[in-house]
Structures are given as C-alpha cells and as structure tokens.
C-alpha cells in the first residue's frame, strides 16, 4: 500500500490549491476504507481536513467546509483536494492517508509542503 | 472542533515506562471507543500505533498500549527505548469528523 501526494510547492494568496493523492496497493472502491487529507503547519500539530469514503460520501472540517472540495477517480486511483482562497496561514505539509474516521489512518503519504506567499 | 489536550512534553529514561494523556469531551473521546495514537519522527509522516483505544496494528511493538477512562485516553510506552523519541498525537472520532490532539514530544533521557 502506498499513497503519494503531488501539488504545488508555492501558491499565491487568494488562489486555489489543488492537491492530488495517487494510491496503489488497495482500491478506492474497497467498502471498508476511504482516504483523508490531514495537514500540519510547520512546527505545529496535525489537523484533519477532509475525508472521502468508498461510496463517495464526503466529510469536511466544519471551519473550512466552504473552502474545501474532496473528490476521487476510482479508475485512476486518485483522490483530489481543492482549497479555495488560500492564505499564508494555510502554509503546511499536506498529507493524504488511508483509513476511516473512526479507526484512524494506517497508511500515509510522504507529505507535500505547500507555502502560501506572494 | 477544538483540539484534544495533550501535555507538551513527557520524558523518561531508557527502560522506564511513560504515559501520555489525551483529554477531550463527551462529544469525542468520552463518547466513542474510537481513539487512535500516532508516532511522528522529525520530517516523517505519522505512523499509527494504536487504534480503537487499545488495538495495535500489525508490526507495532507490544510496548505500546492504550486505554481510556471517561473523557481521557492514555498511551503508555513501556521499556522506553531511544527510538521512541518522537512526537505523539492522539485522535478521536467525533460526529462525522475526526479531531487530533495538540501533540506531545517524548524525550528519552
């Protein structure tokens, strides 16, 4: 099982951030599993952002719900997170991870450090 | 979705046992038996070491154990080793989301 994030390293304030997670070793249609996005600002704690289950049910962090969209392409093994209107406070390493909201995340990608700056 | 509260740091000598607490509310930790713990070494992705309060994923040392009482969950690391020096985060399910803890830095003296 592997997950790998890809996306920009630098994003301008007010722009839209798009991150892609490519998974292998398991199927995004596995009825027991889903994929989540978690971020970690430099030197700070983990923060859960969004989650998509195998049946396409989606869940979002309440405080960011109006800025986040999560989607998946099962045939390509990809999960995409978009975040609109980014701000310097969104500077963080963004991780995708396999698992469930209840049982935790058992496999994680290496992370994609995104800096929001003009 | 306030973060769960963890002590900023815990330390111990090799061979000792340490316990990290994770305090939430009856809407998260106290309301469900869905607490997970993660170990994170500097510059690395988190690694799941405990899920469902007490269960260990395959391959995780049995020196790691979890428990819960009321709104507080705990992670105990027994026979502390140098490789256990890392940051540790708890997380809990809560109403169609999950919340992480503030993180604890474990130092092996």
Coordinates of N, CA and C in Angstrom, one line a residue:
Chain A
X1 N 0.9 -1.2 0.0 CA 0.0 0.0 0.0 C 0.9 1.2 0.0
X2 N 0.7 2.1 -0.9 CA 1.4 3.4 -0.9 C 0.4 4.5 -1.3
X3 N 0.7 5.7 -0.8 CA 0.0 6.9 -1.2 C 1.1 8.0 -1.5
X4 N 0.8 8.8 -2.5 CA 1.8 9.8 -2.8 C 1.0 11.1 -3.2
X5 N 1.4 12.2 -2.5 CA 0.8 13.5 -2.8 C 1.6 14.2 -3.8
X6 N 0.9 14.9 -4.7 CA 1.5 15.8 -5.6 C 0.7 17.1 -5.7
X7 N 1.5 18.2 -5.9 CA 0.9 19.5 -6.0 C 1.9 20.6 -6.0
X8 N 1.5 21.8 -6.0 CA 2.4 22.9 -6.0 C 3.2 23.1 -4.7
X9 N 4.4 23.7 -4.8 CA 5.2 24.0 -3.6 C 4.9 25.4 -3.1
X10 N 4.5 26.3 -4.1 CA 4.2 27.7 -3.7 C 2.9 28.1 -4.4
X11 N 2.1 28.7 -3.6 CA 0.8 29.2 -4.0 C 0.6 30.7 -3.6
X12 N 0.1 31.5 -4.5 CA -0.2 32.9 -4.2 C -1.4 33.0 -3.3
X13 N -1.4 34.0 -2.4 CA -2.7 34.2 -1.6 C -3.9 34.5 -2.5
X14 N -5.0 34.0 -2.1 CA -6.3 34.1 -2.8 C -6.5 33.1 -3.9
X15 N -5.4 32.4 -4.3 CA -5.5 31.4 -5.3 C -6.2 30.1 -4.8
X16 N -6.4 29.2 -5.7 CA -7.0 27.9 -5.4 C -5.8 26.8 -5.4
X17 N -5.8 26.1 -4.3 CA -4.8 25.0 -4.2 C -5.4 23.7 -4.6
X18 N -4.7 22.9 -5.4 CA -5.2 21.6 -5.8 C -4.1 20.6 -5.5
X19 N -4.5 19.6 -4.7 CA -3.6 18.5 -4.4 C -4.1 17.2 -4.8
X20 N -3.3 16.3 -5.3 CA -3.7 15.0 -5.8 C -3.0 13.9 -5.0
X21 N -3.7 12.9 -4.6 CA -3.1 11.8 -3.9 C -3.3 10.5 -4.8
X22 N -2.2 9.9 -5.2 CA -2.2 8.7 -6.0 C -2.0 7.5 -5.2
X23 N -2.9 6.6 -5.2 CA -2.8 5.4 -4.3 C -2.6 4.2 -5.1
X24 N -1.9 3.2 -4.4 CA -1.7 1.9 -5.0 C -1.7 0.9 -3.9
X25 N -1.9 -0.4 -4.3 CA -2.0 -1.4 -3.3 C -3.3 -1.7 -2.7
X26 N -4.3 -0.8 -3.0 CA -5.6 -1.0 -2.5 C -6.6 -0.2 -3.5
X27 N -7.8 -0.6 -3.4 CA -8.8 0.1 -4.3 C -9.6 1.1 -3.6
X28 N -9.9 2.2 -4.2 CA -10.7 3.3 -3.7 C -12.2 2.8 -3.6
X29 N -12.5 1.6 -4.1 CA -13.8 1.1 -4.0 C -14.0 0.1 -2.9
X30 N -12.9 -0.2 -2.2 CA -12.9 -1.1 -1.0 C -14.0 -0.6 0.0
X31 N -15.0 -1.3 0.2 CA -16.1 -0.9 1.1 C -15.7 -0.6 2.5
X32 N -14.5 -1.0 2.9 CA -14.1 -0.8 4.3 C -13.3 0.5 4.5
X33 N -12.9 1.1 3.4 CA -11.9 2.1 3.5 C -12.3 3.5 2.8
X34 N -11.5 4.5 3.2 CA -11.6 5.7 2.5 C -10.2 6.4 2.6
X35 N -10.2 7.7 2.1 CA -8.9 8.4 2.1 C -9.2 9.8 2.7
X36 N -8.3 10.2 3.6 CA -8.5 11.5 4.2 C -7.3 12.4 3.9
X37 N -7.5 13.7 4.1 CA -6.4 14.7 4.0 C -6.2 15.3 5.4
X38 N -5.0 15.4 5.7 CA -4.6 16.0 7.0 C -3.4 16.9 6.7
X39 N -3.4 18.1 7.4 CA -2.3 19.0 7.2 C -1.5 19.3 8.5
X40 N -0.3 19.8 8.4 CA 0.5 20.1 9.6 C 1.3 21.3 9.3
X41 N 0.9 22.5 9.8 CA 1.7 23.7 9.7 C 3.1 23.5 10.3
X42 N 4.1 24.2 9.8 CA 5.5 23.9 10.3 C 5.6 24.1 11.8
X43 N 6.1 23.0 12.5 CA 6.2 23.0 14.0 C 4.9 22.9 14.8
X44 N 3.8 22.6 14.1 CA 2.5 22.6 14.8 C 1.9 21.2 14.7
X45 N 0.7 21.1 15.2 CA 0.0 19.8 15.3 C -0.7 19.4 14.0
X46 N -1.1 18.2 14.0 CA -1.9 17.7 12.8 C -3.3 18.3 12.9
X47 N -3.8 18.4 11.7 CA -5.2 19.0 11.6 C -5.9 18.2 10.5
X48 N -7.0 17.6 10.8 CA -7.8 16.8 9.8 C -8.6 17.8 9.0
X49 N -8.6 17.6 7.7 CA -9.3 18.5 6.7 C -10.6 17.9 6.1
X50 N -10.4 16.7 5.5 CA -11.5 16.2 4.7 C -11.3 14.6 4.6
X51 N -12.4 14.0 4.2 CA -12.4 12.5 4.0 C -13.4 12.1 3.0
X52 N -13.0 11.1 2.2 CA -14.0 10.6 1.2 C -14.0 9.1 1.4
X53 N -15.2 8.5 1.5 CA -15.4 7.1 1.7 C -15.5 6.4 0.4
X54 N -15.5 5.1 0.4 CA -15.6 4.3 -0.8 C -16.9 4.5 -1.6
X55 N -17.9 4.8 -0.9 CA -19.2 5.0 -1.5 C -19.4 6.5 -2.0
X56 N -18.3 7.2 -1.9 CA -18.3 8.7 -2.4 C -18.9 9.6 -1.3
X57 N -19.2 9.1 -0.1 CA -19.7 10.0 0.9 C -18.5 10.9 1.4
X58 N -18.8 12.2 1.6 CA -17.7 13.1 1.9 C -17.9 13.8 3.2
X59 N -16.8 14.1 3.9 CA -16.9 14.8 5.2 C -15.8 15.9 5.2
X60 N -16.1 17.0 5.8 CA -15.2 18.1 5.9 C -15.1 18.7 7.3
X61 N -13.9 19.3 7.5 CA -13.7 20.1 8.7 C -14.7 21.2 8.7
X62 N -15.5 21.4 9.8 CA -16.5 22.4 9.8 C -16.0 23.8 9.5
X63 N -14.9 24.2 10.1 CA -14.4 25.5 9.9 C -13.9 25.8 8.5
X64 N -13.6 24.8 7.7 CA -13.1 25.0 6.3 C -14.1 24.5 5.3
X65 N -15.2 24.0 5.7 CA -16.1 23.4 4.8 C -16.4 24.2 3.5
X66 N -16.5 25.5 3.6 CA -16.9 26.3 2.5 C -15.7 26.5 1.5
X67 N -14.5 26.1 1.9 CA -13.4 26.3 1.1 C -12.8 25.0 0.5
X68 N -13.3 23.8 1.0 CA -12.7 22.5 0.6 C -13.6 21.7 -0.3
X69 N -13.0 21.0 -1.2 CA -13.8 20.0 -2.0 C -12.9 18.8 -2.2
X70 N -13.4 17.6 -1.8 CA -12.7 16.4 -2.0 C -13.4 15.5 -3.0
X71 N -12.7 14.9 -3.9 CA -13.3 14.0 -4.9 C -12.3 12.9 -5.2
X72 N -12.8 11.8 -5.9 CA -12.0 10.7 -6.3 C -12.3 10.2 -7.6
X73 N -11.3 9.6 -8.3 CA -11.4 8.9 -9.5 C -10.9 7.5 -9.2
X74 N -11.9 6.6 -9.0 CA -11.5 5.2 -8.6 C -10.7 4.5 -9.7
X75 N -11.0 4.7 -10.9 CA -10.3 4.0 -12.0 C -8.9 4.4 -12.1
X76 N -8.6 5.7 -11.7 CA -7.2 6.2 -11.8 C -6.5 6.0 -10.4
X77 N -7.2 5.7 -9.4 CA -6.6 5.6 -8.1 C -6.2 6.9 -7.5
X78 N -7.0 7.9 -7.8 CA -6.6 9.3 -7.4 C -7.7 9.9 -6.5
X79 N -7.2 10.7 -5.5 CA -8.1 11.5 -4.6 C -7.6 12.9 -4.7
X80 N -8.5 13.9 -5.0 CA -8.1 15.2 -5.2 C -8.8 16.1 -4.1
X81 N -8.0 17.0 -3.6 CA -8.4 18.0 -2.6 C -8.2 19.4 -3.2
X82 N -9.2 20.2 -3.2 CA -9.1 21.6 -3.6 C -9.4 22.5 -2.4
X83 N -8.6 23.6 -2.3 CA -8.9 24.5 -1.2 C -8.8 25.9 -1.9
X84 N -9.9 26.6 -1.8 CA -10.0 27.9 -2.4 C -9.5 29.0 -1.5
X85 N -9.2 30.2 -2.1 CA -8.9 31.4 -1.4 C -7.9 31.2 -0.3
X86 N -6.7 30.6 -0.7 CA -5.7 30.3 0.3 C -5.1 31.6 0.9
X87 N -4.6 31.4 2.1 CA -4.0 32.4 2.9 C -2.7 31.9 3.5
X88 N -1.7 32.8 3.9 CA -0.5 32.4 4.4 C -0.7 31.4 5.6
X89 N -1.8 31.5 6.4 CA -2.0 30.5 7.5 C -2.2 29.1 7.0
X90 N -2.5 28.9 5.7 CA -2.7 27.6 5.1 C -1.3 27.0 4.7
X91 N -0.2 27.6 5.0 CA 1.1 27.0 4.8 C 1.3 25.8 5.7
X92 N 1.5 24.7 5.1 CA 1.6 23.4 5.8 C 2.1 22.3 4.9
X93 N 2.4 21.2 5.6 CA 2.6 19.9 4.9 C 1.3 19.2 4.8
X94 N 0.9 18.9 3.6 CA -0.4 18.3 3.4 C -0.2 16.8 3.1
X95 N -0.9 16.0 4.0 CA -0.8 14.5 3.8 C -2.1 13.9 3.4
X96 N -2.0 12.9 2.6 CA -3.2 12.0 2.4 C -2.9 10.7 3.1
X97 N -4.0 10.1 3.5 CA -3.8 8.8 4.3 C -5.1 7.9 4.1
X98 N -4.8 6.7 4.2 CA -5.9 5.7 4.0 C -6.4 5.3 5.4
X99 N -7.7 5.1 5.5 CA -8.3 4.6 6.7 C -9.7 4.9 6.9
X100 N -10.2 5.1 8.1 CA -11.5 5.5 8.4 C -11.5 6.6 9.5
X101 N -12.6 7.4 9.5 CA -12.7 8.5 10.5 C -12.7 7.8 11.9
X102 N -13.3 6.6 12.0 CA -13.4 6.0 13.4 C -12.1 5.3 13.7
X103 N -11.6 4.5 12.8 CA -10.4 3.6 13.1 C -9.1 4.2 12.9
X104 N -9.0 5.4 12.5 CA -7.7 6.0 12.2 C -7.1 5.7 10.8
X105 N -5.9 6.3 10.6 CA -5.3 6.2 9.3 C -4.0 5.3 9.4
X106 N -4.1 4.2 8.6 CA -3.0 3.2 8.8 C -1.8 3.4 7.8
X107 N -2.1 4.1 6.7 CA -1.0 4.3 5.7 C -1.1 5.8 5.3
X108 N 0.1 6.4 5.3 CA 0.2 7.8 5.0 C 1.1 8.1 3.8
X109 N 0.9 9.1 3.1 CA 1.8 9.6 2.0 C 3.0 10.3 2.7
X110 N 3.9 10.7 1.9 CA 5.1 11.3 2.4 C 4.9 12.8 2.8
X111 N 3.8 13.4 2.3 CA 3.5 14.8 2.5 C 4.0 15.7 1.4
X112 N 3.3 16.8 1.2 CA 3.6 17.8 0.2 C 3.6 19.2 0.9
X113 N 4.7 19.8 1.1 CA 4.8 21.1 1.7 C 4.4 22.1 0.8
X114 N 3.4 22.9 1.2 CA 2.8 24.0 0.4 C 3.0 25.3 1.2
X115 N 3.6 26.2 0.5 CA 3.8 27.6 1.1 C 2.9 28.5 0.4
X116 N 2.2 29.3 1.2 CA 1.3 30.3 0.6 C 2.0 31.7 0.8
X117 N 2.4 32.3 -0.2 CA 3.1 33.6 -0.1 C 3.1 34.3 -1.4
X118 N 3.2 35.6 -1.4 CA 3.2 36.4 -2.6 C 4.7 36.8 -2.9
Chain B
X1 N -14.8 22.1 16.8 CA -13.8 21.0 16.7 C -12.5 21.5 17.4
X2 N -12.5 21.7 18.7 CA -11.3 22.0 19.5 C -10.4 20.8 19.6
X3 N -9.1 21.1 19.5 CA -8.1 20.0 19.5 C -8.2 19.4 20.9
X4 N -7.9 18.1 20.9 CA -7.8 17.3 22.2 C -6.5 17.8 22.9
X5 N -6.5 17.8 24.2 CA -5.4 18.4 25.0 C -4.4 17.3 25.4
X6 N -3.2 17.5 25.1 CA -2.1 16.6 25.5 C -1.0 17.4 26.2
X7 N -0.2 16.8 27.0 CA 0.9 17.5 27.6 C 1.9 17.8 26.5
X8 N 2.6 19.0 26.6 CA 3.5 19.4 25.6 C 4.7 18.5 25.5
X9 N 5.1 17.9 26.7 CA 6.3 17.1 26.7 C 6.2 16.1 27.8
X10 N 6.8 14.9 27.6 CA 7.0 13.9 28.6 C 8.4 13.3 28.3
X11 N 9.1 13.0 29.4 CA 10.4 12.4 29.3 C 10.6 11.2 30.2
X12 N 11.5 10.3 29.9 CA 11.8 9.2 30.7 C 13.1 8.6 30.3
X13 N 13.7 7.8 31.2 CA 15.0 7.1 30.9 C 14.7 5.8 30.2
X14 N 15.7 5.3 29.5 CA 15.6 4.0 28.8 C 15.2 2.9 29.8
X15 N 14.2 2.1 29.4 CA 13.8 1.0 30.3 C 12.6 1.4 31.2
X16 N 12.3 2.7 31.3 CA 11.2 3.1 32.1 C 9.9 3.1 31.3
X17 N 8.8 3.3 32.0 CA 7.5 3.5 31.3 C 7.0 4.9 31.4
X18 N 6.4 5.4 30.3 CA 5.8 6.7 30.4 C 4.4 6.6 29.9
X19 N 3.6 7.6 30.3 CA 2.2 7.6 29.9 C 1.8 9.0 29.4
X20 N 1.2 9.1 28.2 CA 0.8 10.4 27.6 C -0.8 10.4 27.7
X21 N -1.3 11.5 28.2 CA -2.7 11.7 28.3 C -3.3 12.5 27.2
X22 N -4.6 12.3 26.9 CA -5.3 12.9 25.8 C -6.7 13.2 26.3
X23 N -7.0 14.5 26.6 CA -8.2 14.8 27.2 C -9.1 15.5 26.2
X24 N -10.4 15.0 26.1 CA -11.4 15.6 25.2 C -12.6 15.9 26.0
X25 N -13.7 15.6 25.3 CA -15.1 15.8 25.9 C -15.9 14.6 25.7
X26 N -17.2 14.7 26.2 CA -18.1 13.5 26.0 C -18.6 13.5 24.6
X27 N -18.2 14.5 23.7 CA -18.6 14.5 22.3 C -17.5 13.8 21.4
X28 N -16.4 13.6 22.0 CA -15.3 12.9 21.2 C -14.8 11.7 22.0
X29 N -13.7 11.9 22.8 CA -13.0 10.8 23.5 C -14.0 10.0 24.3
X30 N -14.8 10.8 25.1 CA -15.7 10.1 26.0 C -17.0 9.5 25.4
X31 N -17.2 9.9 24.1 CA -18.5 9.4 23.5 C -18.3 8.2 22.6
X32 N -17.1 7.9 22.3 CA -16.9 6.8 21.3 C -15.6 6.0 21.7
X33 N -15.6 4.7 21.4 CA -14.3 4.0 21.6 C -13.5 4.0 20.3
X34 N -13.2 5.2 19.9 CA -12.5 5.4 18.6 C -11.4 6.4 18.8
X35 N -10.4 6.0 19.6 CA -9.2 6.8 19.9 C -8.1 6.1 19.2
X36 N -7.3 6.9 18.4 CA -6.1 6.5 17.8 C -4.9 7.2 18.3
X37 N -3.7 6.6 18.2 CA -2.5 7.3 18.5 C -1.5 7.2 17.4
X38 N -0.7 8.2 17.2 CA 0.3 8.3 16.1 C 1.6 8.7 16.6
X39 N 2.7 8.1 16.1 CA 4.1 8.4 16.4 C 4.6 9.1 15.2
X40 N 5.3 10.3 15.4 CA 5.9 11.0 14.2 C 7.3 11.4 14.5
X41 N 8.2 10.8 13.8 CA 9.6 11.3 13.9 C 9.8 12.5 13.0
X42 N 10.8 13.3 13.4 CA 11.1 14.6 12.6 C 11.2 14.4 11.1
X43 N 10.4 15.2 10.4 CA 10.5 15.1 8.9 C 9.8 13.9 8.3
X44 N 9.1 13.1 9.1 CA 8.5 11.9 8.6 C 7.0 12.0 8.8
X45 N 6.2 11.1 8.0 CA 4.8 11.1 8.1 C 4.4 10.4 9.4
X46 N 3.3 10.7 10.0 CA 2.8 9.9 11.2 C 2.7 8.5 10.9
X47 N 2.8 7.7 12.0 CA 2.6 6.2 12.0 C 1.6 5.8 13.0
X48 N 0.6 5.1 12.6 CA -0.4 4.6 13.5 C 0.1 3.6 14.5
X49 N 0.0 3.8 15.8 CA 0.5 2.8 16.8 C -0.6 2.2 17.6
X50 N -1.8 2.9 17.7 CA -2.9 2.4 18.5 C -4.2 2.8 17.8
X51 N -5.2 2.0 17.6 CA -6.5 2.4 17.1 C -7.6 1.7 18.0
X52 N -8.8 2.2 17.9 CA -9.9 1.7 18.7 C -9.5 1.6 20.2
X53 N -8.9 2.6 20.7 CA -8.4 2.8 22.1 C -7.3 1.9 22.5
X54 N -7.4 0.6 22.2 CA -6.5 -0.4 22.7 C -5.8 -1.3 21.7
X55 N -6.2 -1.2 20.4 CA -5.7 -2.2 19.5 C -4.4 -1.7 18.8
X56 N -3.5 -2.7 18.6 CA -2.2 -2.4 17.9 C -2.2 -2.9 16.5
X57 N -1.9 -2.0 15.5 CA -1.7 -2.5 14.1 C -0.6 -3.6 14.1
X58 N -0.7 -4.4 13.1 CA 0.3 -5.5 12.9 C 1.7 -4.8 12.7
X59 N 2.6 -5.3 13.4 CA 4.0 -4.8 13.3 C 4.4 -3.8 14.4
X60 N 3.4 -3.3 15.1 CA 3.7 -2.3 16.2 C 4.1 -3.1 17.4
X61 N 5.1 -2.6 18.1 CA 5.6 -3.2 19.3 C 4.6 -3.3 20.4
X62 N 4.6 -4.4 21.1 CA 3.6 -4.6 22.2 C 4.0 -3.7 23.4
X63 N 5.1 -2.9 23.3 CA 5.5 -2.0 24.3 C 4.5 -0.8 24.3
X64 N 3.7 -0.6 23.2 CA 2.8 0.4 23.1 C 1.4 -0.1 23.5
X65 N 0.7 0.6 24.4 CA -0.6 0.2 24.9 C -1.5 1.4 25.1
X66 N -2.8 1.2 24.9 CA -3.7 2.3 25.0 C -4.8 2.0 26.0
X67 N -5.4 3.0 26.6 CA -6.5 2.9 27.5 C -7.4 4.1 27.5
X68 N -8.5 4.1 28.1 CA -9.4 5.2 28.2 C -10.2 5.2 29.5
X69 N -10.4 6.3 30.1 CA -11.3 6.5 31.2 C -12.0 7.8 31.1
X70 N -13.3 7.7 30.9 CA -14.1 8.9 30.8 C -13.7 9.7 29.5
X71 N -13.4 10.9 29.7 CA -13.0 11.8 28.6 C -11.5 11.8 28.3
X72 N -10.8 11.0 29.0 CA -9.3 11.0 28.9 C -8.8 9.6 28.4
X73 N -8.1 9.7 27.3 CA -7.4 8.5 26.8 C -5.9 8.6 27.1
X74 N -5.2 7.4 27.2 CA -3.8 7.4 27.5 C -3.1 6.4 26.6
X75 N -1.8 6.8 26.3 CA -0.9 5.9 25.6 C 0.3 5.7 26.6
X76 N 0.6 4.4 26.8 CA 1.7 4.0 27.6 C 2.7 3.4 26.8
X77 N 4.0 3.8 27.0 CA 5.1 3.2 26.3 C 6.0 2.6 27.4
X78 N 6.1 1.3 27.4 CA 6.9 0.6 28.4 C 8.3 0.3 27.8
X79 N 9.2 0.0 28.7 CA 10.6 -0.3 28.4 C 11.1 0.7 27.3
X80 N 11.0 1.9 27.7 CA 11.3 3.0 26.8 C 12.7 2.8 26.1
X81 N 12.7 3.1 24.8 CA 13.9 2.9 24.0 C 14.2 4.3 23.3
X82 N 15.5 4.4 22.9 CA 15.9 5.6 22.2 C 15.1 5.9 21.0
X83 N 14.7 4.9 20.3 CA 13.9 5.0 19.0 C 12.5 5.5 19.3
X84 N 12.1 5.5 20.5 CA 10.7 6.0 20.9 C 10.7 7.5 21.0
X85 N 11.8 8.2 20.9 CA 11.8 9.6 21.0 C 11.2 10.2 19.7
X86 N 10.1 10.9 19.9 CA 9.3 11.4 18.7 C 8.2 12.2 19.3
X87 N 7.4 12.7 18.3 CA 6.1 13.4 18.7 C 5.0 12.4 18.6
X88 N 4.0 12.5 19.5 CA 2.9 11.6 19.6 C 1.6 12.4 19.6
X89 N 0.7 12.0 18.7 CA -0.6 12.6 18.6 C -1.7 11.6 18.8
X90 N -2.7 12.0 19.6 CA -3.9 11.2 19.7 C -5.0 11.8 18.7
X91 N -6.0 11.0 18.4 CA -7.1 11.5 17.6 C -8.3 10.7 18.1
X92 N -9.5 11.4 17.8 CA -10.7 10.7 18.2 C -11.8 11.0 17.2
X93 N -12.7 10.0 16.9 CA -13.8 10.3 16.1 C -14.8 11.2 16.9
X94 N -15.5 12.1 16.1 CA -16.5 12.9 16.7 C -17.4 13.4 15.6
X95 N -18.7 12.9 15.7 CA -19.7 13.4 14.8 C -19.3 13.6 13.4
X96 N -19.1 12.6 12.6 CA -18.7 12.6 11.2 C -17.5 13.4 10.9
X97 N -16.6 13.4 11.9 CA -15.3 14.0 11.6 C -14.3 13.4 12.6
X98 N -13.1 13.8 12.5 CA -12.1 13.4 13.5 C -11.3 14.5 14.0
X99 N -10.8 14.5 15.2 CA -10.1 15.6 15.8 C -8.8 15.1 16.4
X100 N -7.7 15.8 16.1 CA -6.4 15.4 16.6 C -6.0 16.2 17.9
X101 N -5.1 15.6 18.6 CA -4.6 16.3 19.8 C -3.5 17.3 19.5
X102 N -3.1 18.0 20.6 CA -2.1 19.1 20.5 C -0.7 18.6 20.3
X103 N -0.5 17.3 20.6 CA 0.8 16.7 20.4 C 1.7 16.7 21.6
X104 N 2.5 15.6 21.8 CA 3.4 15.5 22.9 C 4.7 15.1 22.4
X105 N 5.8 15.8 22.8 CA 7.1 15.5 22.5 C 7.7 14.6 23.5
X106 N 8.0 13.4 23.2 CA 8.6 12.4 24.1 C 10.1 12.4 23.9
X107 N 10.8 12.7 25.1 CA 12.3 12.7 25.1 C 12.8 11.5 25.9
X108 N 13.7 10.8 25.4 CA 14.4 9.7 26.1 C 15.7 10.3 26.6
X109 N 15.8 10.3 27.9 CA 16.9 11.0 28.6 C 18.2 10.2 28.5

